[in-house]
PDB file of C-alpha atoms in Angstrom:
ATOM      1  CA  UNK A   1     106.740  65.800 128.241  1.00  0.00           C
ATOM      2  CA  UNK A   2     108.019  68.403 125.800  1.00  0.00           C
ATOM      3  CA  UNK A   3     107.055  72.171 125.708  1.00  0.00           C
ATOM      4  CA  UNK A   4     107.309  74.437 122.518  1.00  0.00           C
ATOM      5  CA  UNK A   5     108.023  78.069 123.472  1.00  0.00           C
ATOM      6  CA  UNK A   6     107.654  80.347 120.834  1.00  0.00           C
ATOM      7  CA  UNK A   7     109.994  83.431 120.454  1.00  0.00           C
ATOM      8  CA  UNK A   8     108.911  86.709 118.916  1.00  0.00           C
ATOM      9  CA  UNK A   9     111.400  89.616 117.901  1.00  0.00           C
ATOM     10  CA  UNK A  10     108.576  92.652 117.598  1.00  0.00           C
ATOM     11  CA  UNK A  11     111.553  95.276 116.816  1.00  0.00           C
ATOM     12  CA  UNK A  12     111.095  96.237 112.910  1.00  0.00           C
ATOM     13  CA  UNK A  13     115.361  97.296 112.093  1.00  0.00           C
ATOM     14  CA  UNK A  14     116.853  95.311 115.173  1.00  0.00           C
ATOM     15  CA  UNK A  15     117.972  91.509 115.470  1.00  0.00           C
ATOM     16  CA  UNK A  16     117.980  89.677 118.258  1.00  0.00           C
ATOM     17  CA  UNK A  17     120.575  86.989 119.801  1.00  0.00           C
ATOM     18  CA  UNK A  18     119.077  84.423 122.317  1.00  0.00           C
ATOM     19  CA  UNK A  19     121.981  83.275 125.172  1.00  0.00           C
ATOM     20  CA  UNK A  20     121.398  81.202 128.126  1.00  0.00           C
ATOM     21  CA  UNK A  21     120.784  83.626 131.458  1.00  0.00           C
ATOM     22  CA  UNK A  22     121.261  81.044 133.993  1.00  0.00           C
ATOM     23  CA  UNK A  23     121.384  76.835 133.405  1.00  0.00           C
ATOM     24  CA  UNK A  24     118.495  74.772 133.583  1.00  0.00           C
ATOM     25  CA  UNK A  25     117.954  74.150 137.245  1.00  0.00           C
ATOM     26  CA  UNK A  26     116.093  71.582 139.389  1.00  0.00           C
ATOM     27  CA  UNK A  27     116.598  68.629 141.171  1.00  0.00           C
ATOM     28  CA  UNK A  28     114.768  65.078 141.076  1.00  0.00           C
ATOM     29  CA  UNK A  29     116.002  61.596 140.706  1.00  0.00           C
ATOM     30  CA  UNK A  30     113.420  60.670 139.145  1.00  0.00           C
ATOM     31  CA  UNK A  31     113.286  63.094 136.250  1.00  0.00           C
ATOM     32  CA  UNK A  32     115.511  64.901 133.847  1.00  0.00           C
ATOM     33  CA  UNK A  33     115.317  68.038 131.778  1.00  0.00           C
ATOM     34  CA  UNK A  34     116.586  69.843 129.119  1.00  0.00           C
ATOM     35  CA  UNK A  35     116.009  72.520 126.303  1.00  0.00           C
ATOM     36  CA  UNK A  36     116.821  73.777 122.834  1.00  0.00           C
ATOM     37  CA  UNK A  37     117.086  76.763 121.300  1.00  0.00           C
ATOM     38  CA  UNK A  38     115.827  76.373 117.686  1.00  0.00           C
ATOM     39  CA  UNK A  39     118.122  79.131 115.967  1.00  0.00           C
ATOM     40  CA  UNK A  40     119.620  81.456 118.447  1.00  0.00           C
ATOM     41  CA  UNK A  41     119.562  84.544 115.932  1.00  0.00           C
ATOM     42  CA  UNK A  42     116.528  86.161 115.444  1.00  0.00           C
ATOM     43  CA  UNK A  43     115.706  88.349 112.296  1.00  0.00           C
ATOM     44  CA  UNK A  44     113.696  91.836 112.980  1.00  0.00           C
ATOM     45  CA  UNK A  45     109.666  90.704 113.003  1.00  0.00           C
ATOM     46  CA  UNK A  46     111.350  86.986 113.267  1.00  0.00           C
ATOM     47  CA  UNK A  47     110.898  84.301 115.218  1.00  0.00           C
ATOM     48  CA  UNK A  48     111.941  81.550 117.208  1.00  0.00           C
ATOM     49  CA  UNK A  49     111.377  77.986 119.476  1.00  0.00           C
ATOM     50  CA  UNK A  50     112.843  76.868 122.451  1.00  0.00           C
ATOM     51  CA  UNK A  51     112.040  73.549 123.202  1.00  0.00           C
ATOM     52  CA  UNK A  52     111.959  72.320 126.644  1.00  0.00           C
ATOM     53  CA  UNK A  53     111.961  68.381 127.689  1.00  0.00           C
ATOM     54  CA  UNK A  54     111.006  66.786 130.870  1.00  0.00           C
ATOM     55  CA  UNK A  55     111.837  62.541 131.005  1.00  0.00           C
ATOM     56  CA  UNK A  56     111.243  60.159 133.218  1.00  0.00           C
ATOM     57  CA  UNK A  57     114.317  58.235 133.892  1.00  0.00           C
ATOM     58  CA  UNK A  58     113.455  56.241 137.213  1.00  0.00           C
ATOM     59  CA  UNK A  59     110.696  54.142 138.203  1.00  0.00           C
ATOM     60  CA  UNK A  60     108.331  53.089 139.980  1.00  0.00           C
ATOM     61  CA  UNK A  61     107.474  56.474 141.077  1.00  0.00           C
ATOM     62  CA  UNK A  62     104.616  57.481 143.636  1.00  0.00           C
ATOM     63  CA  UNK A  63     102.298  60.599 143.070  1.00  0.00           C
ATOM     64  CA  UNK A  64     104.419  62.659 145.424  1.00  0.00           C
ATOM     65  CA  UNK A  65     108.001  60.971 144.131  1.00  0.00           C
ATOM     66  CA  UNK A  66     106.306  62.072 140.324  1.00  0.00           C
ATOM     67  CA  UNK A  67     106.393  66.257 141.018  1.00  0.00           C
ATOM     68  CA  UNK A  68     109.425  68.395 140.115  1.00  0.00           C
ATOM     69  CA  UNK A  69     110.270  71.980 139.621  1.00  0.00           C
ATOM     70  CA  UNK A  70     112.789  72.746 136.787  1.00  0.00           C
ATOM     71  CA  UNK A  71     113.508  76.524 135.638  1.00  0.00           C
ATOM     72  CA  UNK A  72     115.838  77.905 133.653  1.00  0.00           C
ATOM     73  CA  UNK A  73     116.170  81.931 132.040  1.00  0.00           C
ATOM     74  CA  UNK A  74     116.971  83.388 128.744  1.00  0.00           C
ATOM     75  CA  UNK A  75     118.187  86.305 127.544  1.00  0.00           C
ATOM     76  CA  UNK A  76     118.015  88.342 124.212  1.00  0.00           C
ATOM     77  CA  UNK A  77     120.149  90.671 123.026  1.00  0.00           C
ATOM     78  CA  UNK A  78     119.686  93.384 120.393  1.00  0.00           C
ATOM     79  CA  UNK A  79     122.026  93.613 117.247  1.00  0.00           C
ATOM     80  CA  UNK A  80     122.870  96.695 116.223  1.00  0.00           C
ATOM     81  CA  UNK A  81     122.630  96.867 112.307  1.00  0.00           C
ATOM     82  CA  UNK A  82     122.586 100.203 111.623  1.00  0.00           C
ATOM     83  CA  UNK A  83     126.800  99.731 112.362  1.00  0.00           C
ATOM     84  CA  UNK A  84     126.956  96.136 111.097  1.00  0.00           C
ATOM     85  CA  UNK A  85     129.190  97.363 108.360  1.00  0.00           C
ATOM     86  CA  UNK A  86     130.745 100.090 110.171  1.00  0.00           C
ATOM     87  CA  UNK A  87     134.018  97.734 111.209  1.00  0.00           C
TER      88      UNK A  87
END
């Protein structure tokens, strides 16, 4: 299964920087997960993707074997360009 999240920066004269806030977590033998951040800097009224991926990687697996929780938290920070060249 893959999930597309997309990212919005809605400040007009601030970019954004997506980090990780805390790792994926959740735990299954039976599945894996992971995700992507498409481009981590985001341009004033830009946008972004994160792309989150769920596999199977054991079978056979029974209806209540096949359910799994997974979360994981991002964070954005703003760039300040009014001083960008200030250095």
């Amino acid at each position: 299964v893959t999930i597309t999240y997309t990212v919005d920066n809605h400040e007009k004269d601030v970019d954004a920087v997506l980090s990780q806030k805390s790792a994926l977590t959740g735990s299954n033998e039976y599945f894996e997960a992971s995700y992507a951040i498409n481009n981590a800097n985001i341009a004033k009224e830009g946008s972004t993707t994160v792309t989150v991926t769920v596999k199977l990687v054991k079978t056979p697996v029974t209806a209540e074997q096949g359910q799994a929780d997974f979360e994981f938290t991002l964070a954005a920070n703003a760039v300040d360009n009014a001083n960008a060249n200030n250095g």
